[in-house]
Amino acid sequence: MILQPFQVIGAYLKALPILLSPGLRLFILVPLLANMGLMALLYMVAFSYFGDLTAYLMSWLPDWLSFLSWLFYLGFSLLSAISLFYAFSIGVNIIAAPFNGILAEKVEARLSGETVESDLDFRKVCLLISQSVVRELQKVLYFLPRFILLFILSLIPIVNIITPFLWLFFGAWVLAIQYMDYSFDNNRVSFAEMRVGLRQKPILCWSFGFIVMLLLPIPFVNFVVIPLAVVASTILWCDSFKASYSKSDSLAQNFGNK
């Protein structure tokens, strides 16, 4: 468990040359275009309403807590940044989900020496898109109640002092689920089973998510974070999860044959 953060760092270091190799560079383009469009839209909305909304919420702060106004402002600023991050992440990942699934499949095949069927007709593309959208909606339905709960806690005086830390760990967990799910989905592991598997390696998942959080604010680097995270998560799937699920499948098949 202590070595898991180093394992995650190693996966990211291996992921970059794989992503830039011939045949996979194209998968940088779609997240890049989605990043640019949604980022521009969200920043326009944020700069338009942040000042007025902050002033309105500050007016509700009791006089006897006025000495904590700076902390409230800091917490609300962090909350706003995290909210924008989640909105941005959901939008980009819904758009890029089918491409990320194909990318994860190709990387896993390359790591395991398998071959992937390269012919995709219109029917297969439509099926892939529909499956990806359904899986992304499952994630949204899982994240949304927890997001709302943390948002409510962030509005409660005194309690909101600790909520920034909760947001950070929740954000890392969200990112781990988001990007590690592609390999699980490709291997027909259900969303519920995937969450159980990730909970068994919390340090690895949080380490993975925190690295994505650190890379996202870096200019230009953030344009390739999504495909880089998909490749890194596929490496972690092959190294840390695939064997256990393959073993479970073989046991189930042997039991069914008896």
PDB file of N, CA and C in Angstrom, residues 7-8 10 29 35 39 52 84 86-87 109 115-117 122 125 133 149 169 180-181 184 186 188 192 207 210 220 237:
ATOM      1  N   GLN A   7       3.681   3.572  -7.739  1.00  0.00           N
ATOM      2  CA  GLN A   7       3.167   2.783  -8.854  1.00  0.00           C
ATOM      3  C   GLN A   7       2.351   3.667  -9.789  1.00  0.00           C
ATOM      4  N   VAL A   8       1.559   4.579  -9.222  1.00  0.00           N
ATOM      5  CA  VAL A   8       0.741   5.485 -10.029  1.00  0.00           C
ATOM      6  C   VAL A   8       1.632   6.444 -10.819  1.00  0.00           C
ATOM      7  N   GLY A  10       4.659   5.921 -11.763  1.00  0.00           N
ATOM      8  CA  GLY A  10       5.276   5.134 -12.820  1.00  0.00           C
ATOM      9  C   GLY A  10       4.332   4.899 -13.985  1.00  0.00           C
ATOM     10  N   LEU A  29      -6.846  14.660 -30.109  1.00  0.00           N
ATOM     11  CA  LEU A  29      -7.550  15.734 -30.804  1.00  0.00           C
ATOM     12  C   LEU A  29      -8.933  16.014 -30.230  1.00  0.00           C
ATOM     13  N   ASN A  35     -12.035  20.336 -24.679  1.00  0.00           N
ATOM     14  CA  ASN A  35     -11.443  21.153 -23.617  1.00  0.00           C
ATOM     15  C   ASN A  35     -11.540  22.636 -23.933  1.00  0.00           C
ATOM     16  N   MET A  39     -14.078  24.992 -21.794  1.00  0.00           N
ATOM     17  CA  MET A  39     -13.329  25.857 -20.897  1.00  0.00           C
ATOM     18  C   MET A  39     -13.658  27.323 -21.156  1.00  0.00           C
ATOM     19  N   ASP A  52     -20.979  38.966  -8.012  1.00  0.00           N
ATOM     20  CA  ASP A  52     -22.305  39.250  -7.458  1.00  0.00           C
ATOM     21  C   ASP A  52     -22.759  38.154  -6.508  1.00  0.00           C
ATOM     22  N   LEU A  84     -16.904  24.418 -10.957  1.00  0.00           N
ATOM     23  CA  LEU A  84     -16.573  24.589 -12.371  1.00  0.00           C
ATOM     24  C   LEU A  84     -15.802  23.386 -12.896  1.00  0.00           C
ATOM     25  N   TYR A  86     -16.004  20.280 -11.831  1.00  0.00           N
ATOM     26  CA  TYR A  86     -16.898  19.149 -12.027  1.00  0.00           C
ATOM     27  C   TYR A  86     -17.772  19.334 -13.265  1.00  0.00           C
ATOM     28  N   ALA A  87     -18.294  20.543 -13.457  1.00  0.00           N
ATOM     29  CA  ALA A  87     -19.108  20.808 -14.641  1.00  0.00           C
ATOM     30  C   ALA A  87     -18.289  20.600 -15.906  1.00  0.00           C
ATOM     31  N   ALA A 109      -4.721  -3.751 -25.380  1.00  0.00           N
ATOM     32  CA  ALA A 109      -4.301  -4.752 -26.361  1.00  0.00           C
ATOM     33  C   ALA A 109      -2.801  -4.673 -26.612  1.00  0.00           C
ATOM     34  N   THR A 115      -4.803  -8.513 -30.221  1.00  0.00           N
ATOM     35  CA  THR A 115      -5.209  -7.744 -31.390  1.00  0.00           C
ATOM     36  C   THR A 115      -6.616  -7.208 -31.171  1.00  0.00           C
ATOM     37  N   VAL A 116      -6.872  -6.011 -31.715  1.00  0.00           N
ATOM     38  CA  VAL A 116      -8.178  -5.368 -31.582  1.00  0.00           C
ATOM     39  C   VAL A 116      -8.781  -5.217 -32.960  1.00  0.00           C
ATOM     40  N   GLU A 117     -10.058  -5.538 -33.051  1.00  0.00           N
ATOM     41  CA  GLU A 117     -10.760  -5.364 -34.325  1.00  0.00           C
ATOM     42  C   GLU A 117     -10.808  -3.890 -34.670  1.00  0.00           C
ATOM     43  N   PHE A 122     -20.973   2.010 -39.145  1.00  0.00           N
ATOM     44  CA  PHE A 122     -21.863   3.002 -38.543  1.00  0.00           C
ATOM     45  C   PHE A 122     -22.649   2.408 -37.379  1.00  0.00           C
ATOM     46  N   VAL A 125     -20.423   2.034 -34.309  1.00  0.00           N
ATOM     47  CA  VAL A 125     -20.120   3.347 -33.728  1.00  0.00           C
ATOM     48  C   VAL A 125     -21.307   3.848 -32.914  1.00  0.00           C
ATOM     49  N   VAL A 133     -22.494   6.661 -23.342  1.00  0.00           N
ATOM     50  CA  VAL A 133     -23.349   7.684 -22.726  1.00  0.00           C
ATOM     51  C   VAL A 133     -24.085   7.112 -21.514  1.00  0.00           C
ATOM     52  N   LEU A 149     -24.599  16.912  -1.332  1.00  0.00           N
ATOM     53  CA  LEU A 149     -24.373  16.833   0.112  1.00  0.00           C
ATOM     54  C   LEU A 149     -23.185  17.702   0.516  1.00  0.00           C
ATOM     55  N   PHE A 169     -10.582  15.323  -1.489  1.00  0.00           N
ATOM     56  CA  PHE A 169     -10.571  13.863  -1.523  1.00  0.00           C
ATOM     57  C   PHE A 169     -11.709  13.327  -2.391  1.00  0.00           C
ATOM     58  N   MET A 180     -10.541   5.382 -14.618  1.00  0.00           N
ATOM     59  CA  MET A 180     -10.273   3.950 -14.508  1.00  0.00           C
ATOM     60  C   MET A 180     -11.436   3.115 -15.023  1.00  0.00           C
ATOM     61  N   ASP A 181     -12.598   3.705 -15.105  1.00  0.00           N
ATOM     62  CA  ASP A 181     -13.782   2.957 -15.507  1.00  0.00           C
ATOM     63  C   ASP A 181     -13.717   2.455 -16.938  1.00  0.00           C
ATOM     64  N   PHE A 184     -12.399  -1.058 -17.072  1.00  0.00           N
ATOM     65  CA  PHE A 184     -13.364  -1.955 -16.438  1.00  0.00           C
ATOM     66  C   PHE A 184     -14.551  -2.187 -17.368  1.00  0.00           C
ATOM     67  N   ASN A 186     -14.673  -1.860 -20.654  1.00  0.00           N
ATOM     68  CA  ASN A 186     -14.263  -2.664 -21.814  1.00  0.00           C
ATOM     69  C   ASN A 186     -14.208  -4.153 -21.498  1.00  0.00           C
ATOM     70  N   ARG A 188     -16.209  -5.609 -19.410  1.00  0.00           N
ATOM     71  CA  ARG A 188     -17.556  -5.997 -18.973  1.00  0.00           C
ATOM     72  C   ARG A 188     -17.681  -6.147 -17.464  1.00  0.00           C
ATOM     73  N   ALA A 192     -21.052  -1.073 -10.507  1.00  0.00           N
ATOM     74  CA  ALA A 192     -21.041  -1.390  -9.069  1.00  0.00           C
ATOM     75  C   ALA A 192     -19.825  -2.237  -8.707  1.00  0.00           C
ATOM     76  N   SER A 207      -4.229   8.605  -5.160  1.00  0.00           N
ATOM     77  CA  SER A 207      -2.983   9.068  -5.780  1.00  0.00           C
ATOM     78  C   SER A 207      -3.206   9.371  -7.261  1.00  0.00           C
ATOM     79  N   PHE A 210      -5.363  12.636  -7.514  1.00  0.00           N
ATOM     80  CA  PHE A 210      -4.639  13.855  -7.144  1.00  0.00           C
ATOM     81  C   PHE A 210      -3.664  14.276  -8.234  1.00  0.00           C
ATOM     82  N   PHE A 220      -1.689  24.257 -21.291  1.00  0.00           N
ATOM     83  CA  PHE A 220      -1.258  23.382 -22.378  1.00  0.00           C
ATOM     84  C   PHE A 220      -1.198  21.912 -21.947  1.00  0.00           C
ATOM     85  N   TRP A 237      -4.868  -0.795 -14.621  1.00  0.00           N
ATOM     86  CA  TRP A 237      -5.807  -1.916 -14.752  1.00  0.00           C
ATOM     87  C   TRP A 237      -5.057  -3.207 -15.044  1.00  0.00           C
TER      88      TRP A 237
END
